[in-house]
Coordinates of C-alpha atoms (C1' of nucleotides) in Angstrom, one line a residue:
Chain A
M5 CA 5.0 -2.1 18.2
S6 CA 1.7 -3.1 19.6
T7 CA 1.0 -6.5 20.9
N8 CA -1.3 -7.1 18.0
A9 CA 1.5 -6.2 15.5
Q10 CA 4.1 -8.3 17.3
L11 CA 1.8 -11.3 17.3
A12 CA 1.0 -10.7 13.7
T13 CA 4.7 -10.8 12.9
I14 CA 5.1 -14.0 14.9
F15 CA 2.2 -15.7 13.1
N16 CA 3.4 -14.5 9.8
E17 CA 6.9 -16.0 10.5
M18 CA 5.3 -19.3 11.6
A19 CA 3.3 -19.3 8.4
A20 CA 6.4 -18.7 6.3
V21 CA 8.4 -21.5 8.0
L22 CA 5.5 -23.9 7.7
E23 CA 5.2 -23.1 4.1
L24 CA 8.9 -23.6 3.6
I25 CA 9.0 -27.0 5.3
G26 CA 6.0 -28.1 3.2
A27 CA 3.3 -28.2 5.9
N28 CA -0.3 -28.5 5.0
P29 CA -1.1 -25.4 3.0
F30 CA -4.3 -24.9 4.9
R31 CA -2.4 -24.8 8.1
V32 CA -0.1 -22.3 6.6
N33 CA -3.0 -20.2 5.5
A34 CA -4.6 -20.5 8.9
H35 CA -1.5 -18.9 10.5
A36 CA -1.3 -16.2 7.9
R37 CA -5.0 -15.5 8.5
V38 CA -4.5 -15.2 12.2
A39 CA -1.7 -12.7 11.5
R40 CA -4.0 -10.7 9.2
V41 CA -6.8 -10.8 11.7
L42 CA -4.5 -9.5 14.5
K43 CA -3.2 -6.7 12.3
D44 CA -6.7 -5.6 11.4
L45 CA -8.0 -6.0 14.9
T46 CA -9.0 -2.6 16.5
V47 CA -9.0 -3.9 20.0
D48 CA -5.7 -4.7 21.9
V49 CA -5.6 -8.5 21.9
A50 CA -3.8 -8.4 25.3
T51 CA -7.0 -7.2 26.9
L52 CA -8.7 -10.4 25.7
A53 CA -6.0 -12.8 26.5
D54 CA -7.1 -14.0 29.9
E55 CA -10.4 -15.1 28.6
P56 CA -9.8 -17.7 25.8
K57 CA -13.5 -17.7 24.8
Q58 CA -13.1 -14.0 23.8
L59 CA -10.2 -14.8 21.6
E60 CA -11.8 -17.8 20.0
A61 CA -14.9 -15.7 19.3
I62 CA -12.8 -13.8 16.8
E63 CA -13.2 -15.2 13.3
G64 CA -10.1 -17.0 12.2
I65 CA -8.7 -17.6 15.7
G66 CA -9.2 -21.1 17.1
K67 CA -8.2 -22.9 20.2
A68 CA -4.6 -23.4 19.2
S69 CA -4.0 -19.8 18.2
A70 CA -5.8 -18.5 21.2
K71 CA -3.4 -20.5 23.4
K72 CA -0.4 -19.1 21.6
I73 CA -1.7 -15.5 22.0
A74 CA -2.3 -16.0 25.7
E75 CA 1.2 -17.5 26.0
F76 CA 2.7 -14.5 24.3
V77 CA 0.8 -12.0 26.5
A78 CA 1.9 -14.0 29.6
T79 CA 5.5 -14.7 28.7
G80 CA 6.5 -12.4 25.8
A81 CA 7.2 -15.4 23.5
V82 CA 5.6 -18.3 21.7
A83 CA 7.5 -21.6 22.2
E84 CA 6.2 -23.1 18.9
H85 CA 7.3 -20.0 17.0
E86 CA 10.8 -20.3 18.5
R87 CA 11.0 -23.9 17.6
L88 CA 9.8 -23.3 14.0
V89 CA 12.1 -20.4 13.4
G90 CA 15.0 -22.6 14.6
E91 CA 14.3 -25.1 11.9
V92 CA 15.4 -23.0 8.9
P93 CA 18.4 -20.7 8.4
G94 CA 17.5 -17.1 9.5
G95 CA 18.1 -15.6 6.1
L96 CA 15.9 -17.9 4.2
L97 CA 12.6 -16.3 5.1
A98 CA 13.7 -13.0 3.6
L99 CA 14.0 -14.8 0.2
L100 CA 10.2 -15.4 0.3
E101 CA 9.8 -11.7 0.1
I102 CA 11.5 -11.6 -3.3
P103 CA 8.8 -11.4 -6.0
G104 CA 8.7 -14.6 -8.0
L105 CA 10.4 -16.7 -5.3
G106 CA 7.9 -19.0 -3.5
P107 CA 8.3 -21.6 -0.9
K108 CA 9.0 -24.5 -3.3
T109 CA 11.8 -22.7 -5.1
V110 CA 13.3 -21.4 -1.9
K111 CA 13.2 -24.9 -0.3
M112 CA 14.8 -26.3 -3.5
L113 CA 17.5 -23.6 -3.5
W114 CA 18.2 -24.5 0.1
D115 CA 18.2 -28.3 -0.2
D116 CA 19.9 -28.6 -3.6
G117 CA 21.8 -25.3 -4.0
G118 CA 23.0 -24.7 -0.4
V119 CA 21.4 -21.3 -0.4
T120 CA 20.7 -20.0 3.1
D121 CA 20.3 -16.3 2.6
L122 CA 20.3 -13.5 0.1
A123 CA 24.1 -13.3 0.0
S124 CA 24.5 -17.0 -0.8
L125 CA 21.8 -16.8 -3.4
K126 CA 23.5 -13.9 -5.2
D127 CA 26.8 -15.8 -4.9
A128 CA 25.2 -18.9 -6.4
I129 CA 23.8 -16.9 -9.3
A130 CA 27.2 -15.2 -9.9
R131 CA 28.9 -18.6 -9.9
G132 CA 26.3 -20.0 -12.4
A133 CA 25.5 -22.7 -9.9
L134 CA 21.8 -22.3 -10.2
A135 CA 21.7 -23.4 -13.8
D136 CA 22.3 -27.0 -12.7
L137 CA 19.2 -27.0 -10.6
P138 CA 15.8 -28.2 -11.8
R139 CA 13.5 -25.6 -13.4
M140 CA 16.2 -23.0 -13.4
G141 CA 16.4 -21.7 -17.0
D142 CA 18.0 -18.5 -18.1
K143 CA 14.9 -16.6 -17.9
T144 CA 14.0 -17.7 -14.4
I145 CA 17.5 -16.8 -13.2
R146 CA 17.3 -13.4 -14.9
N147 CA 13.9 -12.8 -13.3
I148 CA 15.3 -13.7 -9.8
T149 CA 18.3 -11.4 -10.4
E150 CA 16.0 -8.5 -11.4
S151 CA 13.7 -9.1 -8.5
I152 CA 16.6 -9.0 -6.0
A153 CA 17.8 -5.7 -7.5
F154 CA 14.4 -4.2 -7.3
A155 CA 13.9 -5.4 -3.7
E156 CA 17.3 -4.1 -2.7
Q157 CA 16.8 -0.7 -4.4
S158 CA 13.5 0.0 -2.6
G159 CA 13.8 -2.3 0.4
D160 CA 15.2 0.2 2.9
R161 CA 12.4 2.8 2.5
A162 CA 9.3 2.7 4.6
R163 CA 5.9 3.0 3.0
L164 CA 4.0 6.2 3.5
G165 CA 1.3 4.3 5.4
I166 CA 3.9 2.9 7.9
A167 CA 5.9 6.1 8.4
M168 CA 3.0 8.6 8.6
P169 CA 1.2 7.1 11.7
L170 CA 4.5 6.6 13.4
A171 CA 5.5 10.2 12.8
E172 CA 2.1 11.5 13.9
S173 CA 2.3 9.6 17.1
I174 CA 5.8 10.9 17.8
V175 CA 4.7 14.5 17.0
E176 CA 1.8 14.1 19.3
R177 CA 4.0 12.9 22.1
L178 CA 6.5 15.7 21.7
R179 CA 3.8 18.4 21.6
A180 CA 2.7 17.2 25.0
V181 CA 6.1 17.8 26.6
P182 CA 6.0 20.9 28.9
G183 CA 7.6 23.8 27.2
A184 CA 7.4 22.3 23.7
G185 CA 6.7 24.9 21.0
R186 CA 6.1 24.0 17.4
V187 CA 6.5 20.3 16.4
Q188 CA 6.1 19.1 12.9
Y189 CA 7.3 16.3 10.7
T190 CA 9.2 17.5 7.6
G191 CA 11.2 15.7 4.9
S192 CA 9.8 13.4 2.3
L193 CA 7.0 12.6 4.6
R194 CA 5.7 16.2 4.5
R195 CA 6.1 16.1 0.8
G196 CA 3.9 13.0 0.7
R197 CA 6.3 10.7 -1.0
E198 CA 5.2 7.1 -1.4
T199 CA 8.2 5.8 0.6
I200 CA 10.2 7.4 3.3
G201 CA 13.9 7.0 4.0
D202 CA 13.7 8.4 7.5
I203 CA 11.4 10.5 9.6
D204 CA 12.5 14.1 10.1
I205 CA 10.9 16.1 12.9
L206 CA 11.4 19.8 13.5
A207 CA 10.7 21.4 16.8
T208 CA 11.1 24.5 19.0
A209 CA 11.1 24.4 22.7
R210 CA 11.6 26.5 25.8
E211 CA 13.9 23.8 27.2
P212 CA 15.2 21.8 24.2
E213 CA 16.9 19.3 26.5
K214 CA 13.6 18.2 27.9
L215 CA 12.2 17.6 24.4
A216 CA 15.3 15.7 23.4
E217 CA 15.2 13.5 26.5
S218 CA 11.5 12.7 25.9
F219 CA 12.4 11.8 22.3
T220 CA 15.3 9.5 23.0
T221 CA 13.4 7.7 25.8
M222 CA 10.1 7.2 24.1
P223 CA 8.7 3.7 23.7
G224 CA 9.7 1.9 20.6
V225 CA 13.3 3.3 20.5
A226 CA 15.7 0.5 19.7
K227 CA 18.9 2.5 19.7
V228 CA 19.9 6.1 20.3
L229 CA 22.2 7.1 17.4
A230 CA 22.8 10.7 18.4
A231 CA 21.7 12.9 21.2
G232 CA 23.0 16.4 20.8
R233 CA 21.7 19.9 21.5
T234 CA 20.1 20.6 18.1
K235 CA 19.9 17.1 16.7
C236 CA 18.8 13.7 18.1
S237 CA 18.6 10.6 16.1
V238 CA 17.1 7.2 17.0
R239 CA 16.4 4.0 15.3
L240 CA 13.0 2.5 16.1
E241 CA 12.3 -1.2 16.7
A242 CA 10.2 -0.9 13.5
G243 CA 13.5 -0.4 11.7
I244 CA 13.0 3.3 10.9
Q245 CA 15.4 6.1 11.7
V246 CA 13.9 9.2 13.2
D247 CA 15.8 12.6 13.5
L248 CA 14.6 15.4 15.7
R249 CA 16.0 18.8 15.0
L250 CA 15.6 21.6 17.5
V251 CA 15.7 25.1 16.2
D252 CA 15.0 28.7 17.3
E253 CA 11.6 30.1 16.8
E254 CA 13.1 32.9 14.6
A255 CA 14.4 30.4 12.2
W256 CA 11.4 28.2 12.0
G257 CA 10.4 28.9 8.5
A258 CA 13.9 28.6 7.1
A259 CA 14.4 25.3 8.9
L260 CA 11.1 24.0 7.8
L261 CA 11.9 24.9 4.2
Y262 CA 15.3 23.4 4.4
F263 CA 14.4 20.1 6.1
S264 CA 11.3 19.6 4.0
G265 CA 13.3 19.5 0.8
S266 CA 13.6 18.2 -1.7
K267 CA 17.2 18.7 -2.0
E268 CA 16.7 19.6 -5.6
H269 CA 14.0 22.1 -4.8
N270 CA 16.3 23.7 -2.2
V271 CA 19.2 23.9 -4.7
A272 CA 16.9 25.7 -7.1
L273 CA 15.8 28.1 -4.4
R274 CA 19.3 28.9 -3.4
E275 CA 20.3 29.6 -7.0
R276 CA 17.3 31.9 -7.2
A277 CA 18.4 33.7 -4.0
G278 CA 21.9 34.1 -5.4
K279 CA 20.6 35.8 -8.5
R280 CA 18.8 38.2 -6.2
G281 CA 21.9 39.0 -4.2
A282 CA 20.9 36.9 -1.2
R283 CA 21.9 33.7 0.5
L284 CA 19.5 31.0 1.7
N285 CA 20.3 28.5 4.4
E286 CA 18.5 26.7 7.2
Y287 CA 18.6 29.8 9.3
G288 CA 17.1 32.2 6.9
L289 CA 17.4 34.3 3.7
F290 CA 20.3 36.7 4.2
P291 CA 21.7 39.6 2.2
D292 CA 24.9 38.4 0.4
D293 CA 27.6 40.7 1.6
G294 CA 30.4 38.8 -0.1
D295 CA 31.6 37.3 3.1
D296 CA 31.8 33.5 3.0
A297 CA 31.3 33.0 6.7
P298 CA 27.7 32.0 7.7
P299 CA 25.7 35.3 8.1
Q300 CA 23.8 34.1 11.1
Q301 CA 27.1 33.7 13.0
R302 CA 28.0 37.3 12.2
G303 CA 24.9 38.8 13.6
I304 CA 23.5 39.6 10.2
A305 CA 19.7 40.1 10.3
P306 CA 17.8 37.8 7.9
I307 CA 15.6 39.2 5.2
A308 CA 13.1 36.5 6.0
S309 CA 13.2 33.4 8.2
R310 CA 10.2 33.1 10.5
T311 CA 7.8 31.5 7.9
E312 CA 8.1 29.7 4.7
K313 CA 5.7 32.2 3.1
E314 CA 8.0 35.1 3.9
I315 CA 11.0 33.4 2.4
Y316 CA 9.2 32.5 -0.8
A317 CA 7.7 36.0 -1.0
A318 CA 11.2 37.5 -0.7
L319 CA 12.2 35.4 -3.6
D320 CA 9.1 36.6 -5.6
L321 CA 7.4 33.3 -5.3
P322 CA 4.0 32.2 -4.0
W323 CA 4.2 29.7 -1.1
I324 CA 4.7 26.3 -2.8
P325 CA 2.9 23.3 -1.3
P326 CA 5.5 20.8 0.0
E327 CA 4.1 18.1 -2.3
L328 CA 5.3 20.1 -5.4
R329 CA 8.8 20.7 -4.1
E330 CA 10.6 18.3 -6.3
D331 CA 12.2 20.6 -8.8
R332 CA 9.7 19.6 -11.4
G333 CA 9.0 23.1 -12.7
E334 CA 7.3 24.4 -9.5
L335 CA 9.4 27.6 -9.5
T336 CA 8.3 28.8 -12.9
A337 CA 4.8 27.3 -13.3
Q338 CA 1.5 28.8 -12.2
I339 CA 0.7 26.9 -9.0
P340 CA -2.8 25.6 -9.1
K341 CA -5.1 25.3 -6.0
L342 CA -4.4 21.6 -5.2
I343 CA -7.1 19.2 -4.0
E344 CA -7.4 18.7 -0.3
L345 CA -8.7 15.9 1.8
A346 CA -11.8 18.0 2.8
D347 CA -12.7 18.2 -0.9
I348 CA -13.3 14.5 -1.1
R349 CA -17.0 13.6 -1.1
A350 CA -17.2 10.1 -2.4
D351 CA -15.3 6.8 -2.4
L352 CA -16.0 4.8 -5.5
H353 CA -14.1 1.6 -5.0
A354 CA -14.8 -0.7 -2.0
H355 CA -15.4 -4.3 -1.2
T356 CA -18.0 -6.0 1.0
V357 CA -18.4 -9.5 2.3
A358 CA -19.9 -10.5 -1.0
S359 CA -16.3 -10.9 -2.2
D360 CA -13.2 -10.5 -0.1
G361 CA -14.2 -7.5 2.0
K362 CA -15.0 -7.6 5.7
M363 CA -17.9 -5.2 5.6
T364 CA -21.6 -5.6 4.9
I365 CA -23.2 -3.1 2.5
D366 CA -24.7 -1.3 5.5
E367 CA -21.4 -1.1 7.3
L368 CA -19.7 0.3 4.3
A369 CA -22.4 2.9 3.8
A370 CA -22.3 3.9 7.5
A371 CA -18.5 4.3 7.4
A372 CA -18.7 6.4 4.2
R373 CA -21.5 8.5 5.6
D374 CA -19.5 9.1 8.8
R375 CA -16.8 10.6 6.7
G376 CA -19.3 13.0 5.3
Y377 CA -19.4 11.5 1.8
H378 CA -22.5 11.9 -0.4
T379 CA -21.7 8.8 -2.4
V380 CA -20.1 5.4 -2.0
A381 CA -19.8 2.6 -4.5
V382 CA -19.9 -1.1 -3.8
T383 CA -17.5 -2.7 -6.2
D384 CA -16.8 -6.3 -5.4
H385 CA -14.6 -8.5 -7.5
S386 CA -15.6 -10.2 -10.7
Q387 CA -15.7 -13.9 -11.5
A388 CA -12.1 -14.3 -12.7
S389 CA -10.8 -13.3 -9.3
A390 CA -11.9 -16.6 -7.8
V391 CA -9.7 -16.5 -4.8
A392 CA -10.8 -12.9 -4.0
G393 CA -14.4 -14.2 -4.0
G394 CA -15.3 -12.9 -7.4
L395 CA -19.0 -12.9 -8.1
T396 CA -20.6 -15.0 -10.8
V397 CA -23.1 -13.1 -13.0
E398 CA -26.0 -14.5 -11.0
D399 CA -24.4 -13.5 -7.7
L400 CA -23.6 -10.1 -9.0
L401 CA -27.1 -9.4 -10.2
R402 CA -28.5 -10.5 -6.8
H403 CA -25.8 -8.3 -5.2
V404 CA -26.9 -5.3 -7.3
D405 CA -30.4 -5.8 -6.1
A406 CA -29.2 -5.9 -2.5
V407 CA -27.2 -2.7 -3.0
H408 CA -30.2 -0.9 -4.6
E409 CA -32.4 -2.1 -1.7
A410 CA -29.9 -0.7 0.8
N411 CA -29.8 2.6 -1.1
E412 CA -33.5 2.9 -0.8
R413 CA -33.4 2.0 2.9
I414 CA -30.5 4.1 4.1
D415 CA -30.6 7.9 4.3
G416 CA -27.9 10.4 3.9
I417 CA -25.8 8.8 1.3
T418 CA -26.1 7.4 -2.2
I419 CA -24.9 3.8 -2.5
L420 CA -23.9 2.8 -6.0
A421 CA -24.1 -0.8 -7.3
G422 CA -20.9 -1.5 -9.1
S423 CA -18.2 -4.0 -9.7
E424 CA -14.4 -4.1 -9.8
V425 CA -14.3 -5.9 -13.1
D426 CA -11.1 -7.7 -14.0
I427 CA -9.4 -6.5 -17.2
L428 CA -8.2 -9.8 -18.5
A429 CA -4.8 -10.2 -20.1
D430 CA -6.1 -9.4 -23.6
G431 CA -8.1 -6.3 -22.5
H432 CA -11.5 -8.0 -22.5
L433 CA -13.6 -7.4 -19.4
D434 CA -14.7 -10.2 -17.1
Y435 CA -18.4 -9.6 -17.6
D436 CA -20.4 -9.2 -20.8
D437 CA -21.7 -5.7 -21.7
E438 CA -25.3 -6.6 -20.9
V439 CA -24.2 -7.3 -17.3
L440 CA -22.0 -4.2 -17.1
A441 CA -24.9 -2.1 -18.4
R442 CA -26.9 -3.1 -15.3
L443 CA -24.3 -1.4 -13.0
D444 CA -24.3 2.1 -11.7
I445 CA -20.5 2.2 -11.9
V446 CA -17.8 0.0 -13.5
V447 CA -14.3 0.1 -12.1
A448 CA -12.1 -2.0 -14.4
S449 CA -8.8 -3.2 -13.0
P450 CA -5.9 -5.4 -14.0
H451 CA -5.1 -8.2 -11.5
V452 CA -3.3 -10.9 -13.5
A453 CA -0.6 -11.0 -16.1
L454 CA 1.1 -8.0 -14.4
G455 CA 4.4 -8.9 -15.9
Q456 CA 3.3 -8.7 -19.6
D457 CA 5.4 -6.5 -21.9
P458 CA 4.7 -2.8 -22.3
A459 CA 3.1 -3.0 -25.7
K460 CA 0.6 -5.7 -24.6
A461 CA -0.1 -3.8 -21.4
T462 CA -0.8 -0.6 -23.3
R463 CA -3.2 -2.4 -25.7
R464 CA -4.8 -4.1 -22.8
L465 CA -5.4 -0.9 -20.9
L466 CA -6.4 1.1 -23.9
T467 CA -9.1 -1.5 -24.7
A468 CA -10.5 -1.0 -21.2
I469 CA -10.3 2.8 -21.4
R470 CA -12.1 2.9 -24.7
H471 CA -14.9 0.5 -23.4
P472 CA -18.0 2.6 -23.4
L473 CA -19.3 1.1 -20.1
V474 CA -16.1 1.6 -18.1
H475 CA -16.1 4.6 -15.7
V476 CA -12.8 4.2 -13.9
I477 CA -9.6 2.2 -14.4
G478 CA -8.7 0.9 -11.0
H479 CA -5.0 0.7 -9.9
P480 CA -4.0 0.9 -13.6
T481 CA -0.5 -0.5 -13.4
G482 CA -1.0 -3.1 -10.6
R483 CA 2.2 -2.1 -9.0
M484 CA 2.8 -2.7 -5.3
V485 CA 5.1 -0.3 -3.5
N486 CA 8.5 -2.0 -2.8
R487 CA 7.1 -5.3 -3.9
R488 CA 6.1 -5.5 -7.5
E489 CA 6.7 -3.2 -10.4
G490 CA 3.5 -4.0 -12.2
L491 CA 2.7 -3.0 -15.8
H492 CA 4.7 -0.5 -17.7
P493 CA 2.2 0.8 -20.2
D494 CA 2.7 3.8 -22.4
I495 CA 1.3 6.4 -19.9
E496 CA 1.0 9.2 -22.4
A497 CA -1.1 7.0 -24.7
L498 CA -3.3 6.0 -21.7
V499 CA -3.9 9.5 -20.4
T500 CA -4.6 10.8 -23.8
A501 CA -7.2 8.1 -24.5
A502 CA -8.6 8.5 -21.0
A503 CA -9.1 12.3 -21.6
E504 CA -10.7 11.6 -25.0
H505 CA -13.1 8.9 -23.8
G506 CA -13.9 10.5 -20.5
T507 CA -12.7 7.5 -18.5
A508 CA -11.3 8.4 -15.1
L509 CA -8.0 6.9 -13.9
E510 CA -7.8 5.8 -10.3
I511 CA -5.3 6.8 -7.7
N512 CA -5.7 3.8 -5.4
A513 CA -5.2 5.4 -2.0
N514 CA -4.0 2.2 -0.3
D515 CA -0.4 3.0 0.6
M516 CA 0.7 -0.4 -0.7
R517 CA -0.5 0.6 -4.1
L518 CA -0.6 4.4 -4.7
D519 CA -1.4 3.5 -8.2
L520 CA -1.4 5.7 -10.3
R521 CA 1.7 7.1 -8.8
D522 CA 2.5 10.8 -8.6
V523 CA 4.2 11.3 -11.9
H524 CA 1.5 9.4 -13.7
V525 CA -1.1 11.6 -12.1
R526 CA 0.7 14.7 -13.3
A527 CA 0.7 13.3 -16.8
A528 CA -3.0 12.6 -16.6
V529 CA -3.8 16.1 -15.2
E530 CA -1.8 17.7 -18.0
A531 CA -3.6 15.6 -20.6
G532 CA -6.9 16.7 -19.2
A533 CA -7.9 13.2 -18.0
L534 CA -10.1 12.8 -15.0
I535 CA -8.8 11.3 -11.8
S536 CA -10.7 9.2 -9.2
I537 CA -9.2 8.8 -5.7
N538 CA -10.5 5.6 -4.0
T539 CA -9.4 3.6 -1.0
D540 CA -10.3 0.1 -2.3
A541 CA -11.4 -0.5 1.3
H542 CA -12.0 -4.0 2.5
T543 CA -12.6 -2.9 6.1
P544 CA -14.2 0.2 7.5
G545 CA -10.8 1.3 8.8
Q546 CA -9.4 1.3 5.3
L547 CA -11.6 4.2 4.3
E548 CA -9.1 6.2 6.4
L549 CA -6.4 5.6 3.8
M550 CA -7.9 8.4 1.7
P551 CA -5.2 11.0 2.8
Y552 CA -2.5 9.0 1.1
G553 CA -4.4 9.1 -2.2
V554 CA -5.0 12.8 -1.8
L555 CA -1.2 13.4 -1.1
T556 CA -0.4 11.5 -4.2
G557 CA -2.9 13.5 -6.2
R558 CA -1.4 16.7 -4.9
R559 CA 2.0 15.5 -5.9
G560 CA 0.5 15.1 -9.3
W561 CA -0.8 18.7 -9.3
L562 CA -4.4 17.6 -9.1
T563 CA -7.2 20.1 -8.4
A564 CA -10.6 19.4 -6.9
D565 CA -12.2 20.0 -10.3
G566 CA -10.1 17.3 -11.9
C567 CA -11.1 14.6 -9.4
I568 CA -14.6 13.1 -9.7
N569 CA -14.6 12.3 -6.0
A570 CA -14.6 16.0 -5.2
W571 CA -17.6 16.8 -7.4
P572 CA -21.0 17.6 -6.0
A573 CA -23.4 14.6 -6.0
K574 CA -25.4 15.9 -8.9
R575 CA -22.4 16.4 -11.1
L576 CA -20.9 13.0 -10.3
H577 CA -24.2 11.1 -10.7
A578 CA -24.8 12.8 -14.0
W579 CA -21.3 11.9 -15.3
L580 CA -21.8 8.3 -14.3
A581 CA -25.2 8.2 -16.0
E582 CA -23.7 9.7 -19.2
N583 CA -21.3 6.7 -19.6
R584 CA -24.2 4.4 -20.2
Chain B
dG44 C1' -5.1 -24.7 12.0
dC45 C1' -10.1 -23.4 11.5
dC46 C1' -14.8 -24.4 10.9
dG47 C1' -19.3 -26.5 11.1
dT48 C1' -23.1 -29.1 13.5
dT49 C1' -27.2 -32.8 7.3
dT50 C1' -19.3 -33.1 8.9
dT51 C1' -16.0 -33.6 15.9
dC52 C1' -13.7 -35.4 10.5
dG53 C1' -13.2 -33.8 6.3
dG54 C1' -13.2 -30.0 3.7
dC55 C1' -10.9 -25.6 3.2
dC56 C1' -13.7 -21.4 -4.0
dC57 C1' -8.8 -22.3 -8.1
dG58 C1' -7.8 -20.0 -12.7
dA59 C1' -4.3 -17.4 -15.3
dC60 C1' 0.3 -17.0 -16.4
dT61 C1' 5.2 -18.1 -16.9
dG62 C1' 8.8 -20.8 -17.8
dT63 C1' 9.9 -25.0 -17.9
dT64 C1' 8.6 -28.7 -19.8
dT65 C1' 6.8 -33.1 -23.6
dT66 C1' 2.4 -32.7 -19.9
dC67 C1' 3.3 -29.7 -15.7
dA68 C1' 5.2 -27.1 -11.4
dG69 C1' 5.4 -23.0 -9.2
dT70 C1' 3.7 -18.4 -8.3
dC71 C1' 0.2 -15.0 -7.8
dG72 C1' -4.0 -13.0 -6.2

DNA sequence: GCCGTTTTCGGCCCGACTGTTTTCAGTCG
């Protein structure tokens, strides 16, 4: 973990404890803000630490925090942090992560219910002990129980956006080892799943021992779980397990196929092989001679093994992109040409300093142009999202003028004036039609009432989809990966209406959202609804989240033609103008 | 705890929703 990330954790923990013990909320927020600033910071804070003025020059970091940062860089710890963490039971902070449980409730559970961690909370619920506490009705207790179940069910999987950079850095390191051959991450990460159980890396090497040693001794390893000739396994300080498998060059394709999964896809492939008188394993596709002993150990030559493509071909299949390997019909369907990152030419959902973003219009435009986009949309929050700096009508109209002025001034990219308009709980939009009609693009998104029942959620989203001035429905369910389930609308109804009304549904590429999720995208694609992949960027760096959205689109069988962000400028702009 | 400087102290954008209440506390964004 980088110094920035470690310090971010420390400040987040201080914020959590301060919140729990009822400190001034603004002080709490200041700590959380420092954590956020540190996490977003592109420069290593350690390089600034010996000059306090440099630290204090960073927005959000004052004298006190600068001192703590310097203290950490010098000593590896922050005394105030240790003191604070010592004030509450260790397991209590984790309860704050459970959706619906805030500091007041957790404090009350601790003070009045003797709850000190997740186990004692579950025990108290089971004993019915919570019912005696204030504000703990049946419904609240049931909500807490469900939240715990949800957090536990998804809690041990890392988000794609956490696992991918880790895997890429490990792959890069291993490739640099002398004698290293091919090195590639496989598993659910290669398939682009939204969460990852562990990172699987496949490699060939002239001297496998050297690669293995480099792997087990790399920075960030907390514990070596296994260190054998063909398989090494470590647990990182980040809490993620990483497996390295070393294979022979001849078996590369078979091993890649096998370790990429999914298990269900592999089972289907093996069944298919069986029907063709062959056996498929991680060493290759072999003729089935009726002998149960592994063919590769008996010197049997494989029918195919060096590449995935050869193996699929031998099974009368085209090469199937990893993202589709979920046994969701990929062995029998016509495989479309899936969208690729290089197809993306526009980002249509981003925030500037006008609301809660960190970029100016010019900075956003430059970042989008640097990525080779022909179009970028400025879509700041609407008035209902007060805490996200939502714009009043007057502010919005001024902002629109500023965006249009920037569009005139800046060459090489079209800058659209838009808004991320709240879809209110009843489906109404947060601005009147006259205001919306002034915008080049309207992205309508749900932000509140994300626990409403499915019928209401469906009506709410259908209202927005049918609204003639809405172009895109932003993060349609409002779910947060591992954190919040979000809305459960009738997806079929939504995608059907979206196709009928020509409203695009967003894949929010932020790995915390990935909303729509893969299966919803598939439904939309099958219904003929358009998809828009956007980063919802608040910083220039967040424009780089686009690959996660594209992966999710690919998992939903999305083609470039079905994604408005991949359209040429002329087609996209004409489509936007049509919805007016 | 941070920030600004018509303020070195006093402010720091709060409105919607839920579930508990009988007028509101807690959570979320």
